[in-house]
Tab-separated table of C-alpha atoms in Angstrom:
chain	number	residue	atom	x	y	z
V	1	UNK	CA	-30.195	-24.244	-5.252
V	2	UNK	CA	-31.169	-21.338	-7.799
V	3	UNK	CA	-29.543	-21.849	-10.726
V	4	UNK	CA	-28.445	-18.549	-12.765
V	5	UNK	CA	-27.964	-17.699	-16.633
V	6	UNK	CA	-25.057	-14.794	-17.357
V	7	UNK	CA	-25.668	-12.954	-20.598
V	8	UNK	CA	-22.249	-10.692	-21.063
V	9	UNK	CA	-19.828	-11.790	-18.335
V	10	UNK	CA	-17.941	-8.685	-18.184
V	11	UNK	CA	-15.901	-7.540	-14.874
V	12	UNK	CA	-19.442	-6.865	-12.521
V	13	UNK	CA	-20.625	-9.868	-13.850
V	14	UNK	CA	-17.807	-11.924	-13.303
V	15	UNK	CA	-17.217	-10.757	-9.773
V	16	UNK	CA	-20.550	-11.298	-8.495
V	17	UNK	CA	-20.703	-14.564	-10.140
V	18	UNK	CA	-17.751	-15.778	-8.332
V	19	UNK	CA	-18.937	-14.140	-4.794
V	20	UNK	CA	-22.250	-16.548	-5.432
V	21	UNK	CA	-20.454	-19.412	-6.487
V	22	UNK	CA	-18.110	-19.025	-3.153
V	23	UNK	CA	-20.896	-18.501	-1.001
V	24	UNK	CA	-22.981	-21.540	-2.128
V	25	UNK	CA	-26.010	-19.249	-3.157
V	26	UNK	CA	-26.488	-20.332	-7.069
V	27	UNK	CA	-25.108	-22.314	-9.729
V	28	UNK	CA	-24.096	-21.404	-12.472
V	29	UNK	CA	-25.495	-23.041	-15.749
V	30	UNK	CA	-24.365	-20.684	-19.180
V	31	UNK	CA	-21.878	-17.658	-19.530
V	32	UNK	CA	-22.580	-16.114	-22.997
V	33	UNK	CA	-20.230	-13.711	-24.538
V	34	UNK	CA	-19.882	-12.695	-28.035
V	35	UNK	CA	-16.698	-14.219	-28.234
V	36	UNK	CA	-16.209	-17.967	-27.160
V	37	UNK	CA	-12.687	-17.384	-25.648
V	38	UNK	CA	-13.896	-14.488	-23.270
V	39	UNK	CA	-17.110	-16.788	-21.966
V	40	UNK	CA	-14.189	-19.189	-21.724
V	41	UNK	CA	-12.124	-17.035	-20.049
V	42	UNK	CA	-15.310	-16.148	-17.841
V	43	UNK	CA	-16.003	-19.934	-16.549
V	44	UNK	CA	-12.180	-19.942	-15.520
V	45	UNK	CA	-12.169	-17.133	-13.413
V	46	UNK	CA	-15.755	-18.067	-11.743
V	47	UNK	CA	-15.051	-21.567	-11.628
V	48	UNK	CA	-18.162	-22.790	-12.901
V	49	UNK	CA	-20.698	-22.499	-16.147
V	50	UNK	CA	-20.810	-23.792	-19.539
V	51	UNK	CA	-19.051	-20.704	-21.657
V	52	UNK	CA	-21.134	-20.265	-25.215
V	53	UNK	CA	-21.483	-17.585	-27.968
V	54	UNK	CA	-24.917	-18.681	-29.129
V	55	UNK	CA	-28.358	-17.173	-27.580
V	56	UNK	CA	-29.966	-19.951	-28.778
V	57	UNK	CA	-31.015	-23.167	-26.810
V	58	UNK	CA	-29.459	-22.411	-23.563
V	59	UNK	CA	-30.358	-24.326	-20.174
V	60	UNK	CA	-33.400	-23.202	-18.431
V	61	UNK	CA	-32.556	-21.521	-15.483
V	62	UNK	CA	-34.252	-19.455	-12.348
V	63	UNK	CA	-32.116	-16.056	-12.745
V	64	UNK	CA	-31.094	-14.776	-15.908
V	65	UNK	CA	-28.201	-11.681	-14.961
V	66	UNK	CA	-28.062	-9.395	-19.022
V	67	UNK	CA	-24.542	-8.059	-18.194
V	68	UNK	CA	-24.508	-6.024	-21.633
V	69	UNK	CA	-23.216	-2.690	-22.321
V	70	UNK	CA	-26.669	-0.490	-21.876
V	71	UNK	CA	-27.488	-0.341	-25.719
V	72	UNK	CA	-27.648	-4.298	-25.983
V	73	UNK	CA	-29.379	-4.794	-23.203
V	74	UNK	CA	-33.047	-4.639	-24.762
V	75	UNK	CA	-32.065	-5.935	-27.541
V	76	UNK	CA	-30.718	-9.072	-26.128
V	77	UNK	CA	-34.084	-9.295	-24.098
V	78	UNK	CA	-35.775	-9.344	-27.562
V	79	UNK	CA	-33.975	-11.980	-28.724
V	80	UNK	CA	-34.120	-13.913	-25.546
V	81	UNK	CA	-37.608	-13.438	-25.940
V	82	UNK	CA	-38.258	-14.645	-28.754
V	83	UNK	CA	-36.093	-17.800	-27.956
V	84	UNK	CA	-38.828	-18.085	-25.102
V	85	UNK	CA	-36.890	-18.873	-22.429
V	86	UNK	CA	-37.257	-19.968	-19.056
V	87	UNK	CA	-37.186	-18.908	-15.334
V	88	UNK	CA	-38.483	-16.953	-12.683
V	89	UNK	CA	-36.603	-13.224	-12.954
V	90	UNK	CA	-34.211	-11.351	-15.078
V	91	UNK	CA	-32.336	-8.286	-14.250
V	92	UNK	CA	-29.645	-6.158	-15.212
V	93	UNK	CA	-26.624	-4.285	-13.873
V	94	UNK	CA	-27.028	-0.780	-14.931
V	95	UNK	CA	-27.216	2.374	-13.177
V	96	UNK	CA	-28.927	4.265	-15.866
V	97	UNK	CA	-31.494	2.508	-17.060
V	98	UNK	CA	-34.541	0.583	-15.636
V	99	UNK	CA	-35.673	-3.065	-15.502
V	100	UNK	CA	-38.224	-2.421	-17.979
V	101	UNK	CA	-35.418	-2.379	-20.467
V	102	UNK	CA	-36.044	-6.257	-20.413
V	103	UNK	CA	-39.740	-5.823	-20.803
V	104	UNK	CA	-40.159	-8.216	-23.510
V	105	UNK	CA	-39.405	-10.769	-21.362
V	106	UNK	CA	-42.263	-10.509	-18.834
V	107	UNK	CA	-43.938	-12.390	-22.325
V	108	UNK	CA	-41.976	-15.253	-20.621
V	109	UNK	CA	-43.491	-15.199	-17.536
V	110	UNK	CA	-40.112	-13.221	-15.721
V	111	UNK	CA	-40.463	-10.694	-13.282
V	112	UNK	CA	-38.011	-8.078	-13.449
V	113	UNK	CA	-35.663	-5.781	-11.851
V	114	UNK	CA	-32.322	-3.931	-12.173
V	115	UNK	CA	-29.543	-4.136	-8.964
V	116	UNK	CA	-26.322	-1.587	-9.530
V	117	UNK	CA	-23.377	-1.969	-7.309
V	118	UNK	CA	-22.105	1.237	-6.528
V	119	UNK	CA	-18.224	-0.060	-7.164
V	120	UNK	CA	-15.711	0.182	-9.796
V	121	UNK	CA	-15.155	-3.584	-10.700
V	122	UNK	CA	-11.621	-2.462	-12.516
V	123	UNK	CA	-9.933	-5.608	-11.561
V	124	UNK	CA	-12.270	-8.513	-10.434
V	125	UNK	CA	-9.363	-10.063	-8.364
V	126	UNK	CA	-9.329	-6.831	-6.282
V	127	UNK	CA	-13.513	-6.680	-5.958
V	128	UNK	CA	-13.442	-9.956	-5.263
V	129	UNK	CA	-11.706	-9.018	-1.881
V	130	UNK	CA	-13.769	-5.456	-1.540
V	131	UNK	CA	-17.184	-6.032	-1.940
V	132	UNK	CA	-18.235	-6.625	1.262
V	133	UNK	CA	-20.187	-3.315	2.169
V	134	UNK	CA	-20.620	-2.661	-1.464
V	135	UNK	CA	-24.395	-0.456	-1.773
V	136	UNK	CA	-26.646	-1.595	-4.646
V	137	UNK	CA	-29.435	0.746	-5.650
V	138	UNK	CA	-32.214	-1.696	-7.086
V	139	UNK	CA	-35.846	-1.039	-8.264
V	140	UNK	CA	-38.215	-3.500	-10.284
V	141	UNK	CA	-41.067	-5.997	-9.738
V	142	UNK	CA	-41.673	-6.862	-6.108
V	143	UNK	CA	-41.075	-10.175	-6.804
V	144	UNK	CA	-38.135	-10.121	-8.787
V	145	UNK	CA	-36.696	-7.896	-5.598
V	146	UNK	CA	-37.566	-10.500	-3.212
V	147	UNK	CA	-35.301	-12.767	-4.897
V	148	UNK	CA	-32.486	-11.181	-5.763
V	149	UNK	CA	-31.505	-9.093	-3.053
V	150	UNK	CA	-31.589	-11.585	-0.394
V	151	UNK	CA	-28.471	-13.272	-2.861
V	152	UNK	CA	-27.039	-9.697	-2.953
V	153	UNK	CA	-27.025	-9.383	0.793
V	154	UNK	CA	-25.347	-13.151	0.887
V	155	UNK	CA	-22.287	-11.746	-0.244
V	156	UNK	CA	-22.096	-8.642	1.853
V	157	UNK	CA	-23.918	-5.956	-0.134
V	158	UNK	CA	-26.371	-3.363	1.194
V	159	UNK	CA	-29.167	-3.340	-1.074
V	160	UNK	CA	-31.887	-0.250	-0.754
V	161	UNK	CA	-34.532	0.804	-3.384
V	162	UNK	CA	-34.271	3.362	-6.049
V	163	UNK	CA	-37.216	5.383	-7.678
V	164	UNK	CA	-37.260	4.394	-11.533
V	165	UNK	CA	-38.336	7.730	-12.440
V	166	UNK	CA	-35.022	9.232	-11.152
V	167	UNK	CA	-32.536	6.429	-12.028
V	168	UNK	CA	-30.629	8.561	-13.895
V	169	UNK	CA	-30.104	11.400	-11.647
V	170	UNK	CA	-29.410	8.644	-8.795
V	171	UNK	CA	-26.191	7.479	-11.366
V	172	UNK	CA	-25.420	10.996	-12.798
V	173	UNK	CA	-24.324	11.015	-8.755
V	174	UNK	CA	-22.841	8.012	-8.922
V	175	UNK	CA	-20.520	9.371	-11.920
V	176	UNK	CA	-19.762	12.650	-10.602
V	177	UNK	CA	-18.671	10.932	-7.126
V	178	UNK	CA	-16.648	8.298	-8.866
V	179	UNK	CA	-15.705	8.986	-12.358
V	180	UNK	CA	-14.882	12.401	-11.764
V	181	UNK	CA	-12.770	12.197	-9.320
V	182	UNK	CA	-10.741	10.220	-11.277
V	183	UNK	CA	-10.701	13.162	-14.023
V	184	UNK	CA	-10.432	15.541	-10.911
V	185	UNK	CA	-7.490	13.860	-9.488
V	186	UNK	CA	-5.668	13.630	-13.038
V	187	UNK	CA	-6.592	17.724	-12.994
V	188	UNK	CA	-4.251	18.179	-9.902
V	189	UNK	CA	-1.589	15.919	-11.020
V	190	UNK	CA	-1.492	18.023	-14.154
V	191	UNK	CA	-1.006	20.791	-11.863
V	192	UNK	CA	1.906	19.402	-10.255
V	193	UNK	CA	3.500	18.522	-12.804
V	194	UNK	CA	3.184	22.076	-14.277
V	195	UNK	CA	5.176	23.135	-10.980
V	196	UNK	CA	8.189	20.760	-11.884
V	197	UNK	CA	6.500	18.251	-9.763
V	198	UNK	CA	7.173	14.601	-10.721
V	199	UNK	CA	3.988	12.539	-11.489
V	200	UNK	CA	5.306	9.703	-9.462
V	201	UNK	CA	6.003	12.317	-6.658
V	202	UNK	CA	2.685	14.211	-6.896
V	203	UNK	CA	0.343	10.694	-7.043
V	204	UNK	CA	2.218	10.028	-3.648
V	205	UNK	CA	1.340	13.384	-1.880
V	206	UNK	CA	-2.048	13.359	-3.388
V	207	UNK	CA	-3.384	10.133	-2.457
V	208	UNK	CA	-2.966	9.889	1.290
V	209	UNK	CA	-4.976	13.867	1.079
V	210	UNK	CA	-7.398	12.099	-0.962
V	211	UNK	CA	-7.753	9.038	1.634
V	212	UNK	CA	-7.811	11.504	4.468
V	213	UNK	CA	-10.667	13.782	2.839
V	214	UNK	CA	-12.962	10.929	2.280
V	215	UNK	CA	-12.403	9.500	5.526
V	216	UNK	CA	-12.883	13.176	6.890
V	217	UNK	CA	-16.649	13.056	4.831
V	218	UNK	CA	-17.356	9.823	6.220
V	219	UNK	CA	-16.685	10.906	9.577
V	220	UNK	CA	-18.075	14.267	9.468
V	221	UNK	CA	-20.502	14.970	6.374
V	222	UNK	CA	-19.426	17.103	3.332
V	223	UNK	CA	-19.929	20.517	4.860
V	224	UNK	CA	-17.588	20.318	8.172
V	225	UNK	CA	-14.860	17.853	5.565
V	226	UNK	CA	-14.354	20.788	3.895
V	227	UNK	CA	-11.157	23.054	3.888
V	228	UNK	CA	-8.767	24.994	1.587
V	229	UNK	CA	-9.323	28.813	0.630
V	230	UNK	CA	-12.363	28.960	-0.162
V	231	UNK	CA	-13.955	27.639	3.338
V	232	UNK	CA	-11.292	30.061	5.123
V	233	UNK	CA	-12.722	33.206	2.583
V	234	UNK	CA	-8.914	33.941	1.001
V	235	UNK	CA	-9.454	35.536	-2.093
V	236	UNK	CA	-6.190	36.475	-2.640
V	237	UNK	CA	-5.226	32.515	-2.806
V	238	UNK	CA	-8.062	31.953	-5.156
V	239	UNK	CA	-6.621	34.808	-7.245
V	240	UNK	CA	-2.989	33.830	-7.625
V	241	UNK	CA	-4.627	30.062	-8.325
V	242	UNK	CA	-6.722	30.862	-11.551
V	243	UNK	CA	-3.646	33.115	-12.374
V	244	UNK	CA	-1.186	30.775	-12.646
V	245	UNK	CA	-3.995	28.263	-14.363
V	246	UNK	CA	-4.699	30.551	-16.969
V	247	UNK	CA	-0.856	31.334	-17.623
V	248	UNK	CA	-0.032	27.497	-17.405
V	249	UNK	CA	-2.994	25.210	-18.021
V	250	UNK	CA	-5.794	27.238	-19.227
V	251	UNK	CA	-7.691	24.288	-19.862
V	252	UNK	CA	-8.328	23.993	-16.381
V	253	UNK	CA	-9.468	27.235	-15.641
V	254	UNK	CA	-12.843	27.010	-16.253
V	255	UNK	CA	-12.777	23.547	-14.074
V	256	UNK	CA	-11.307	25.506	-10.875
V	257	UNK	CA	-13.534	28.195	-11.222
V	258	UNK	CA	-16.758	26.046	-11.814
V	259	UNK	CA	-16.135	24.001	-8.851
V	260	UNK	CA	-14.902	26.485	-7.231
V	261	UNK	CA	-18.652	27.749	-7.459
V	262	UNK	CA	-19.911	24.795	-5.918
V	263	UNK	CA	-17.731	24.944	-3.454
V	264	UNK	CA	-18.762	28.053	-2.214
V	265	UNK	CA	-22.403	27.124	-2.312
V	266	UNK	CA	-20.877	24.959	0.672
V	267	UNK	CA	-19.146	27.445	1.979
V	268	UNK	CA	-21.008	30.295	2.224
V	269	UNK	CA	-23.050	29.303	5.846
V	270	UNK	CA	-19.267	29.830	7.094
V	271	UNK	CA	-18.229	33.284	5.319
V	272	UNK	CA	-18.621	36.819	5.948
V	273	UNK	CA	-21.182	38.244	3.110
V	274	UNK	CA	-18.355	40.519	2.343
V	275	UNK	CA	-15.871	37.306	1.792
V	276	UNK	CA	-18.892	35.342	-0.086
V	277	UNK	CA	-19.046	38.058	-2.215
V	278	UNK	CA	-15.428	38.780	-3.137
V	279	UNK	CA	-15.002	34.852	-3.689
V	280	UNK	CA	-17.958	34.941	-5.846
V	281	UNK	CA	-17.067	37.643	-8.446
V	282	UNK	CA	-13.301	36.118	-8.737
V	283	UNK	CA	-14.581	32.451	-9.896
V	284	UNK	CA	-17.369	33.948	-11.814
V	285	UNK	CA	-14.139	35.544	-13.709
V	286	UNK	CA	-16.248	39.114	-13.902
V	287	UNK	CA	-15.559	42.905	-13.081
V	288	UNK	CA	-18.470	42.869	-11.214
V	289	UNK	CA	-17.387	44.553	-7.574
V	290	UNK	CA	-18.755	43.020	-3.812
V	291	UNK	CA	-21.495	44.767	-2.493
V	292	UNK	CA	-21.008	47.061	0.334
């Protein structure tokens, strides 16, 4: 069995750890964390692994997984370097950054790669039971590929290659998709609650919309998903909304208006030019008139 190293056994780490544990596809030699009681903490919730806070003389093993936060992962690939360890590949989780961020280590004799899974890992209890499915855009050394997405598709992922050149517009999609919806969802509570709308009351009629727009998307693509004003050309809804935003919660005016923008970019295949227009000039908040 391949046996695999875990530099920085935060949430990802920790979930996919157990998932390869479970399914009999590694073992799991050294969890390393800065601080002893989280590597110990680590082990516990994997169920295997000798937890450590030193870089220095670990076990040999075939995979070594550099969980870091993205501005320690090089540098723990110099010092792992220099330690001269051993084993066939290294690789890291990020979505940002390549696998030649571990480049020093190809000194070693590793081949290397990076494998993101595009899934928040808030709770590792609840990703444990969710992965299944889970995509993970990877790119790297042909060899170090060949090895570790055959253990990524063991535990239900869909693996597919990434250009290195554009990893960072492939996770600046990844963010806007994920992250911001978060921030976009807390928008429209804020909105609600603005109205006299409890928060408790408002995350209950939002969600379910939420849950039925995405499974709208996955059913349909982004362009027939997509209702509300805008797609339907009302103006004078769009109006009233950035009125009431800009006498309430300014803050979020330049938000509704921005995507509103985008939104209309969607739109537009759908709209009269004489709607397009009107829509236009209201959420680029100028005087500017439609066009005849």
């Amino acid at each position: 069995m391949l046996t695999l190293n875990i530099i920085g056994a935060g949430r990802a780490a920790q979930t996919l750890a157990y998932l390869w544990r479970q399914a009999g596809l590694l073992e799991i030699r050294a969890v390393v964390c800065r601080q002893l009681q989280h590597a110990r903490q680590a082990v516990t919730f994997i169920g295997a692994g000798k937890a450590t806070n030193e870089l220095t003389q670990l076990p040999s093993a075939d995979i070594w997984l550099i969980a870091t936060p993205d501005d320690q992962i090089q540098p723990v690939a110099n010092q792992l370097a220099a330690a001269g360890i051993r084993g066939q590949s290294a690789f890291h989780l990020s979505g940002s950054l390549t696998a030649e961020q571990l480049a020093p280590l190809r000194s070693c004799g590793l081949t290397l790669a990076s494998v993101h899974p595009i899934r928040s890992f808030a709770q590792p209890q609840l990703a444990i039971s969710q992965f299944a499915g889970t995509c993970c855009g990877a790119e790297g050394d042909a060899g170090a590929l060949a090895l570790l997405l055959p253990l990524f598709s063991g535990i239900g992922a869909q693996t597919f290659t990434i250009d290195s050149q554009h990893k960072s517009l492939y996770h600046a999609g990844s963010v806007m998709a994920c992250n911001y919806l978060v921030s976009l969802l807390e928008a429209g509570l804020q909105c609600f609650e603005a109205a006299g709308v409890s928060r408790e009351h408002a995350t209950t009629a939002l969600l379910p919309l939420l849950h039925g727009t995405l499974d709208n998307i996955d059913k349909l693509g982004t362009a027939k998903a997509l209702t509300g004003p805008i797609v339907r050309g009302d103006s004078g809804v769009v109006e009233k909304h950035q009125a009431a935003l800009q006498q309430n919660l300014p803050q979020l005016l330049p938000l509704y208006q921005l995507l509103g923008q985008h939104t209309l970019q969607l739109a537009t295949p759908q709209l009269s030019t004489e709607n397009a227009d009107a829509l236009a000039c209201l959420l680029a908040n100028t005087n500017k008139t439609p066009r005849d």
